[in-house]
Every structure is written in C-alpha cells, then in structure tokens.
GROMACS .gro file of C-alpha atoms in nm:
model
  319
    1MET     CA    1  -5.493   4.617  -5.474
    2GLY     CA    2  -5.234   4.635  -5.749
    3ARG     CA    3  -4.933   4.861  -5.783
    4ALA     CA    4  -5.124   5.115  -5.994
    5GLU     CA    5  -5.400   5.138  -5.733
    6VAL     CA    6  -5.148   5.188  -5.452
    7GLN     CA    7  -4.978   5.466  -5.647
    8ALA     CA    8  -5.313   5.632  -5.721
    9TYR     CA    9  -5.406   5.615  -5.353
   10LEU     CA   10  -5.074   5.767  -5.246
   11ARG     CA   11  -5.112   6.049  -5.499
   12LEU     CA   12  -5.461   6.119  -5.364
   13ARG     CA   13  -5.335   6.126  -5.006
   14ALA     CA   14  -5.050   6.358  -5.106
   15ARG     CA   15  -5.295   6.602  -5.266
   16VAL     CA   16  -5.521   6.597  -4.959
   17VAL     CA   17  -5.233   6.651  -4.718
   18GLY     CA   18  -5.090   6.923  -4.944
   19ARG     CA   19  -5.422   7.107  -4.946
   20GLN     CA   20  -5.444   7.086  -4.568
   21LEU     CA   21  -5.089   7.212  -4.526
   22ARG     CA   22  -5.162   7.505  -4.757
   23GLU     CA   23  -5.454   7.591  -4.531
   24LEU     CA   24  -5.214   7.582  -4.237
   25GLY     CA   25  -5.012   7.862  -4.399
   26TRP     CA   26  -4.648   7.868  -4.502
   27TRP     CA   27  -4.520   8.059  -4.198
   28ARG     CA   28  -4.700   7.833  -3.952
   29LEU     CA   29  -4.578   7.533  -4.148
   30VAL     CA   30  -4.219   7.655  -4.130
   31ALA     CA   31  -4.243   7.727  -3.757
   32LEU     CA   32  -4.409   7.396  -3.676
   33GLY     CA   33  -4.177   7.208  -3.908
   34LEU     CA   34  -3.867   7.351  -3.745
   35LEU     CA   35  -3.992   7.289  -3.391
   36LEU     CA   36  -4.117   6.937  -3.457
   37GLY     CA   37  -3.818   6.851  -3.674
   38LEU     CA   38  -3.566   6.959  -3.414
   39ALA     CA   39  -3.751   6.783  -3.133
   40LEU     CA   40  -3.791   6.458  -3.325
   41ALA     CA   41  -3.433   6.468  -3.453
   42ARG     CA   42  -3.302   6.510  -3.102
   43ALA     CA   43  -3.522   6.230  -2.967
   44LEU     CA   44  -3.421   5.993  -3.248
   45ALA     CA   45  -3.053   6.075  -3.211
   46THR     CA   46  -3.070   6.008  -2.837
   47ALA     CA   47  -3.249   5.676  -2.890
   48ALA     CA   48  -3.032   5.559  -3.181
   49ALA     CA   49  -2.705   5.638  -3.004
   50ARG     CA   50  -2.732   5.323  -2.792
   51PRO     CA   51  -2.815   4.972  -2.917
   52ALA     CA   52  -3.062   4.904  -2.635
   53THR     CA   53  -3.262   5.225  -2.668
   54SER     CA   54  -3.272   5.203  -3.048
   55TRP     CA   55  -3.518   4.913  -3.012
   56LEU     CA   56  -3.762   5.152  -2.843
   57VAL     CA   57  -3.810   5.344  -3.169
   58PRO     CA   58  -4.010   5.076  -3.362
   59PRO     CA   59  -4.287   5.033  -3.101
   60ALA     CA   60  -4.299   5.410  -3.039
   61VAL     CA   61  -4.348   5.481  -3.411
   62ALA     CA   62  -4.603   5.199  -3.439
   63LEU     CA   63  -4.804   5.336  -3.144
   64PHE     CA   64  -4.801   5.683  -3.297
   65VAL     CA   65  -4.920   5.555  -3.635
   66ALA     CA   66  -5.179   5.327  -3.473
   67SER     CA   67  -5.330   5.614  -3.274
   68GLY     CA   68  -5.393   5.804  -3.596
   69HIS     CA   69  -5.505   5.498  -3.791
   70ARG     CA   70  -5.773   5.390  -3.546
   71ARG     CA   71  -5.922   5.741  -3.541
   72ARG     CA   72  -5.929   5.787  -3.918
   73ALA     CA   73  -6.272   5.896  -4.036
   74ASP     CA   74  -6.226   5.764  -4.391
   75LEU     CA   75  -6.165   5.394  -4.318
   76THR     CA   76  -6.527   5.304  -4.396
   77PHE     CA   77  -6.515   5.514  -4.713
   78LEU     CA   78  -6.195   5.341  -4.827
   79ALA     CA   79  -6.345   5.000  -4.760
   80LEU     CA   80  -6.646   5.087  -4.977
   81THR     CA   81  -6.455   5.249  -5.265
   82MET     CA   82  -6.144   5.028  -5.281
   83PRO     CA   83  -6.149   4.648  -5.306
   84GLN     CA   84  -5.845   4.606  -5.078
   85PRO     CA   85  -5.747   4.930  -4.899
   86ARG     CA   86  -5.497   4.772  -4.658
   87PRO     CA   87  -5.196   4.761  -4.897
   88GLY     CA   88  -5.241   5.128  -4.976
   89LEU     CA   89  -5.259   5.213  -4.607
   90ALA     CA   90  -4.952   4.998  -4.541
   91ALA     CA   91  -4.759   5.187  -4.809
   92GLU     CA   92  -4.866   5.520  -4.661
   93TYR     CA   93  -4.764   5.422  -4.308
   94SER     CA   94  -4.432   5.283  -4.432
   95LEU     CA   95  -4.354   5.620  -4.589
   96LEU     CA   96  -4.443   5.793  -4.261
   97ALA     CA   97  -4.201   5.568  -4.075
   98THR     CA   98  -3.920   5.613  -4.329
   99PRO     CA   99  -3.760   5.924  -4.164
  100ALA     CA  100  -3.728   5.738  -3.833
  101ALA     CA  101  -3.585   5.435  -4.013
  102LEU     CA  102  -3.332   5.653  -4.198
  103ALA     CA  103  -3.223   5.808  -3.869
  104LEU     CA  104  -3.162   5.461  -3.728
  105LEU     CA  105  -2.971   5.359  -4.040
  106ALA     CA  106  -2.747   5.662  -3.998
  107TRP     CA  107  -2.631   5.505  -3.672
  108GLY     CA  108  -2.602   5.161  -3.826
  109ARG     CA  109  -2.910   5.016  -3.653
  110TRP     CA  110  -3.034   4.794  -3.935
  111GLY     CA  111  -3.255   4.570  -3.722
  112PRO     CA  112  -3.454   4.849  -3.552
  113ALA     CA  113  -3.479   5.036  -3.884
  114LEU     CA  114  -3.636   4.742  -4.066
  115LEU     CA  115  -3.864   4.668  -3.771
  116THR     CA  116  -3.978   5.031  -3.764
  117VAL     CA  117  -4.102   5.014  -4.123
  118ALA     CA  118  -4.251   4.665  -4.078
  119LEU     CA  119  -4.447   4.753  -3.766
  120ALA     CA  120  -4.576   5.076  -3.919
  121ALA     CA  121  -4.698   4.886  -4.225
  122ALA     CA  122  -4.864   4.622  -4.005
  123VAL     CA  123  -5.076   4.892  -3.840
  124ALA     CA  124  -5.286   4.904  -4.160
  125TRP     CA  125  -5.450   4.575  -4.058
  126LEU     CA  126  -5.565   4.701  -3.720
  127PRO     CA  127  -5.942   4.754  -3.689
  128ALA     CA  128  -6.084   5.101  -3.655
  129ALA     CA  129  -6.189   5.224  -3.313
  130THR     CA  130  -6.562   5.171  -3.268
  131ALA     CA  131  -6.800   5.332  -3.025
  132GLY     CA  132  -7.009   5.102  -2.815
  133THR     CA  133  -7.388   5.103  -2.826
  134GLY     CA  134  -7.582   5.300  -2.573
  135SER     CA  135  -7.696   4.989  -2.385
  136SER     CA  136  -7.342   4.855  -2.344
  137ARG     CA  137  -7.171   5.176  -2.235
  138ARG     CA  138  -7.059   5.201  -1.875
  139ARG     CA  139  -7.167   5.496  -1.666
  140SER     CA  140  -6.894   5.759  -1.681
  141LEU     CA  141  -6.741   5.941  -1.386
  142PHE     CA  142  -6.733   6.258  -1.599
  143ARG     CA  143  -7.025   6.474  -1.700
  144SER     CA  144  -7.144   6.427  -2.056
  145VAL     CA  145  -7.071   6.791  -2.141
  146ALA     CA  146  -6.702   6.706  -2.099
  147PHE     CA  147  -6.731   6.455  -2.380
  148GLU     CA  148  -6.355   6.434  -2.442
  149TRP     CA  149  -6.304   6.306  -2.088
  150VAL     CA  150  -6.600   6.069  -2.114
  151SER     CA  151  -6.441   5.915  -2.423
  152GLY     CA  152  -6.105   5.890  -2.251
  153GLY     CA  153  -6.258   5.722  -1.947
  154ARG     CA  154  -6.413   5.454  -2.163
  155ARG     CA  155  -6.077   5.391  -2.331
  156GLY     CA  156  -5.903   5.309  -2.004
  157LEU     CA  157  -5.760   5.652  -1.924
  158LEU     CA  158  -5.827   5.607  -1.554
  159VAL     CA  159  -5.624   5.286  -1.552
  160ALA     CA  160  -5.326   5.482  -1.684
  161TRP     CA  161  -5.391   5.748  -1.418
  162ALA     CA  162  -5.382   5.483  -1.145
  163GLY     CA  163  -5.053   5.353  -1.281
  164LEU     CA  164  -4.901   5.703  -1.283
  165LEU     CA  165  -5.021   5.759  -0.927
  166GLY     CA  166  -4.850   5.437  -0.823
  167VAL     CA  167  -4.526   5.547  -0.991
  168SER     CA  168  -4.554   5.888  -0.825
  169VAL     CA  169  -4.596   5.735  -0.479
  170TYR     CA  170  -4.313   5.488  -0.539
  171THR     CA  171  -4.074   5.769  -0.639
  172ARG     CA  172  -4.199   6.026  -0.388
  173ALA     CA  173  -3.854   6.060  -0.231
  174THR     CA  174  -3.737   6.234  -0.549
  175ALA     CA  175  -3.872   6.537  -0.730
  176ALA     CA  176  -3.824   6.395  -1.080
  177GLY     CA  177  -4.049   6.090  -1.045
  178PRO     CA  178  -4.375   6.263  -0.937
  179ALA     CA  179  -4.305   6.557  -1.170
  180LEU     CA  180  -4.263   6.327  -1.470
  181ALA     CA  181  -4.580   6.141  -1.370
  182LEU     CA  182  -4.772   6.470  -1.372
  183VAL     CA  183  -4.630   6.568  -1.711
  184ALA     CA  184  -4.706   6.220  -1.846
  185TRP     CA  185  -5.068   6.257  -1.728
  186LEU     CA  186  -5.093   6.582  -1.925
  187LEU     CA  187  -4.949   6.418  -2.236
  188LEU     CA  188  -5.198   6.132  -2.210
  189LEU     CA  189  -5.474   6.390  -2.248
  190VAL     CA  190  -5.347   6.513  -2.586
  191PRO     CA  191  -5.530   6.243  -2.791
  192LEU     CA  192  -5.858   6.336  -2.620
  193TYR     CA  193  -5.853   6.672  -2.796
  194GLY     CA  194  -5.706   6.552  -3.124
  195THR     CA  195  -6.030   6.451  -3.297
  196PRO     CA  196  -6.278   6.733  -3.373
  197GLU     CA  197  -6.642   6.666  -3.300
  198PRO     CA  198  -6.890   6.673  -3.593
  199TRP     CA  199  -6.999   7.025  -3.683
  200PRO     CA  200  -7.374   6.956  -3.619
  201GLN     CA  201  -7.278   6.913  -3.254
  202LEU     CA  202  -7.150   7.270  -3.255
  203LEU     CA  203  -7.437   7.405  -3.462
  204ALA     CA  204  -7.690   7.349  -3.186
  205VAL     CA  205  -7.493   7.532  -2.916
  206LEU     CA  206  -7.249   7.765  -3.090
  207ARG     CA  207  -7.397   8.112  -3.051
  208SER     CA  208  -7.080   8.266  -2.914
  209PRO     CA  209  -6.736   8.126  -3.007
  210ALA     CA  210  -6.585   8.284  -2.696
  211ALA     CA  211  -6.841   8.117  -2.468
  212TRP     CA  212  -6.789   7.779  -2.636
  213LEU     CA  213  -6.411   7.805  -2.599
  214ARG     CA  214  -6.443   7.911  -2.234
  215GLY     CA  215  -6.660   7.606  -2.172
  216ARG     CA  216  -6.420   7.364  -2.339
  217VAL     CA  217  -6.118   7.510  -2.162
  218GLY     CA  218  -6.305   7.533  -1.832
  219TRP     CA  219  -6.417   7.170  -1.829
  220GLY     CA  220  -6.073   7.055  -1.935
  221LEU     CA  221  -5.900   7.250  -1.658
  222LEU     CA  222  -6.159   7.140  -1.401
  223TYR     CA  223  -6.114   6.769  -1.463
  224PHE     CA  224  -5.740   6.802  -1.504
  225GLY     CA  225  -5.725   6.979  -1.169
  226LEU     CA  226  -5.933   6.710  -0.999
  227THR     CA  227  -5.740   6.420  -1.147
  228SER     CA  228  -5.398   6.577  -1.098
  229ALA     CA  229  -5.463   6.673  -0.735
  230PRO     CA  230  -5.336   6.340  -0.592
  231LEU     CA  231  -5.029   6.356  -0.815
  232ALA     CA  232  -4.966   6.716  -0.711
  233TRP     CA  233  -5.007   6.624  -0.343
  234VAL     CA  234  -4.738   6.359  -0.370
  235LEU     CA  235  -4.511   6.599  -0.560
  236ALA     CA  236  -4.559   6.877  -0.305
  237GLY     CA  237  -4.472   6.641  -0.020
  238GLY     CA  238  -4.131   6.574  -0.172
  239PRO     CA  239  -3.825   6.785  -0.251
  240ALA     CA  240  -4.018   6.997  -0.505
  241GLY     CA  241  -4.233   7.157  -0.235
  242TRP     CA  242  -4.550   7.355  -0.283
  243ALA     CA  243  -4.383   7.631  -0.484
  244GLY     CA  244  -4.240   7.391  -0.741
  245THR     CA  245  -4.569   7.203  -0.761
  246ALA     CA  246  -4.765   7.524  -0.817
  247GLY     CA  247  -4.528   7.625  -1.096
  248LEU     CA  248  -4.561   7.289  -1.270
  249LEU     CA  249  -4.940   7.294  -1.238
  250ALA     CA  250  -4.952   7.643  -1.388
  251TRP     CA  251  -4.740   7.525  -1.679
  252CYS     CA  252  -4.971   7.225  -1.730
  253ALA     CA  253  -5.276   7.453  -1.726
  254VAL     CA  254  -5.128   7.677  -1.995
  255VAL     CA  255  -5.033   7.383  -2.217
  256LEU     CA  256  -5.376   7.219  -2.174
  257THR     CA  257  -5.547   7.548  -2.263
  258MET     CA  258  -5.339   7.572  -2.579
  259LEU     CA  259  -5.422   7.210  -2.670
  260VAL     CA  260  -5.794   7.285  -2.650
  261LEU     CA  261  -5.756   7.605  -2.852
  262ALA     CA  262  -5.548   7.425  -3.116
  263LYS     CA  263  -5.833   7.176  -3.162
  264TYR     CA  264  -6.061   7.456  -3.282
  265ALA     CA  265  -5.803   7.678  -3.449
  266PHE     CA  266  -5.819   7.460  -3.761
  267TYR     CA  267  -6.162   7.303  -3.709
  268PRO     CA  268  -6.272   7.063  -3.854
  269GLN     CA  269  -5.934   6.948  -3.998
  270ALA     CA  270  -5.800   6.681  -3.761
  271LEU     CA  271  -5.453   6.668  -3.921
  272LEU     CA  272  -5.393   7.040  -3.886
  273ALA     CA  273  -5.520   7.039  -3.529
  274GLN     CA  274  -5.292   6.750  -3.437
  275LEU     CA  275  -4.992   6.920  -3.598
  276ALA     CA  276  -5.068   7.236  -3.401
  277GLN     CA  277  -5.104   7.035  -3.082
  278ALA     CA  278  -4.772   6.865  -3.144
  279GLY     CA  279  -4.616   7.208  -3.183
  280VAL     CA  280  -4.780   7.318  -2.857
  281VAL     CA  281  -4.626   7.025  -2.672
  282VAL     CA  282  -4.282   7.094  -2.820
  283VAL     CA  283  -4.299   7.465  -2.734
  284GLY     CA  284  -4.428   7.385  -2.387
  285LEU     CA  285  -4.146   7.141  -2.318
  286SER     CA  286  -3.891   7.384  -2.462
  287ILE     CA  287  -3.949   7.648  -2.194
  288LEU     CA  288  -3.819   7.401  -1.935
  289SER     CA  289  -3.474   7.483  -2.072
  290ASN     CA  290  -3.494   7.825  -1.895
  291ASN     CA  291  -3.439   8.012  -2.221
  292PRO     CA  292  -3.653   8.331  -2.210
  293ALA     CA  293  -3.699   8.320  -2.587
  294TYR     CA  294  -3.910   8.005  -2.554
  295LEU     CA  295  -4.129   8.172  -2.292
  296ALA     CA  296  -4.197   8.458  -2.533
  297LEU     CA  297  -4.274   8.205  -2.805
  298LEU     CA  298  -4.516   8.025  -2.572
  299VAL     CA  299  -4.703   8.349  -2.498
  300ALA     CA  300  -4.716   8.435  -2.869
  301CYS     CA  301  -4.853   8.089  -2.952
  302LEU     CA  302  -5.116   8.120  -2.679
  303LEU     CA  303  -5.240   8.456  -2.807
  304GLY     CA  304  -5.231   8.336  -3.169
  305LEU     CA  305  -5.432   8.023  -3.093
  306LEU     CA  306  -5.685   8.225  -2.893
  307TRP     CA  307  -5.740   8.461  -3.185
  308LYS     CA  308  -5.746   8.195  -3.456
  309SER     CA  309  -5.975   7.953  -3.271
  310SER     CA  310  -6.231   8.225  -3.206
  311ARG     CA  311  -6.208   8.344  -3.567
  312ARG     CA  312  -6.237   7.990  -3.702
  313LEU     CA  313  -6.544   7.907  -3.495
  314SER     CA  314  -6.715   8.228  -3.604
  315HIS     CA  315  -6.772   8.058  -3.943
  316PHE     CA  316  -6.993   7.802  -3.765
  317ARG     CA  317  -7.173   8.055  -3.548
  318HIS     CA  318  -7.546   7.998  -3.505
  319ASP     CA  319  -7.766   8.287  -3.392
   0.00000   0.00000   0.00000
C-alpha cells in the first residue's frame, strides 16, 4: 500500500467515525468527551509523573488497541478490497496512540512515547479473533442464552477470575485488595458487552424491547452474582464487613446494568456502544469520590440509557 492509498484509507475512516459521532449527538459527545478526557488525562499524568510507571503506558495502549483490532468486523472486507491493508491500519492505530505519546513527551518520557506509537502500529499485524468450529468448541459452564458469558468463558475469562480470587484471598487482611479484585472482575466483563450481536439474531426473538433488555440484564446480573459470590465472601470476612460488601455489590450491579443498556442504546454501532460504555465506567468510578453531583449524574445516565436502548430496539421490533 502506497502513501496515497494510506491517505485515502484514513480519510475513509475519518468520514465513517465522523458519521458515527454525529449519530451519537453533540451533547452526548461533549459529555462523554469531557468525562473520558479528564479521566484519561489524569491517568496519563499519574503514570507519566514517574519514570517507572511511564513504561506501563505503552503496553496498556497496545492492549486497548489490540482489543478493538481483533474484534473489527471489517478486517475481511479490507483484505479483499485492499492489496495490503496492514500499513493503513498501522497508520490509524499510530494516530490513536498519538495523544498518549504526546502526554508522555510533555513529561520528557521519550522512550515510552516512541514505544507507545510503535506498539500501537504493530497491533495491525495481529490476526483477527476467530470463532472455533462447532466440533472443537468446549462445553460451556454458562447457558447458551447468556451468549456474552459463553464467549468470555471460551476466551479464558474464568482463568482471570481464578487469578482475582487468589489475589483476593492473599490480601484478605485488607479491605482494598478484595474490593479492587471485585471491581477488576466487573471491568473484565466490559468487553463481553462491547460487540453487538448480528441483527438477525434479534429479529427472531425481539417482540418486546423491554422483555429483551430485561433478559439481557437479568442473565448478566445472575452470572455476575454467581461468579462474584466467592470474591464478595472474602471481602465481607475482612475489614469491609457485610455492609461495605453489599454497597460495593450494589454499585457493581448498577454499572453492569448500564453497560448492557449502553450496548443496545446505539445498536448496531459497536464504536458508539463502546464509547458509551467507557463513559459509564468513568461515571461509575467517579461516584467513589463521594461527590453527590456524580451520583445524580449516574442516575441520569441510567435513566437515559434505559430510555434510549428501548427506543433504539423498537426499530428492530418483530411482531
């Protein structure tokens, strides 16, 4: 792929992203942009302030870019329509990593800044995530109707859960260790709800948007409750007690509900859903600062996502 082809690809991507952001709406874009921008700026400033922690930024950015790259639905299309799509993807991912690299440069971290861009560009050569054939798939511990959890189980989610349980038990004498393990378990579930299912899958069952949403939220909360029970037991046995554990579980349930609703609020646009989910995580973490304004914002976001997801799915209603 030559320079002209790379530029044409980047212009095409910019138009697609611009159209999706226009669908998001200017006021939602401003709200999400401010929340995500402030959260990312604070995280980058904290990491770049010390030489040791600044080296954590390149792999973190690379993992973020790789998670989106491997789930891209247009990789096969690009391979068929472009002779060499990897340079164009590398240029796109380098541009995505540029803000993080500039933040590192502002603190004089030249090595981590260059590595951030290089690792992000190298993600373009990773293969796409592929689903196994029916004969090779392992039997899942989750029911097929909870397909997000079935997919996560086949991607090693339970291995991560076992690791978090081990960390929780090891740090059981403190309240922070088990609590962070429980929050980390919730954050590991975010990618499960980041990719919308194909609309024919909804067409066969979607007679009532409210019933569909109740089912998705219900299955998510059920399996989160079952998997988080051992983590919560360890947390309750420590300094946090049962009251603190119940409060944290309630917070996790609200955030998980909003993540599921955000998936369908902009269905079937994966980018818009993932931006909304990122905003949900930022708003959810913000209320831990004990500022009542963030609690009001969380309630407003919950009601807004409930209304918009139901309204969005009504376009795909099948009677």
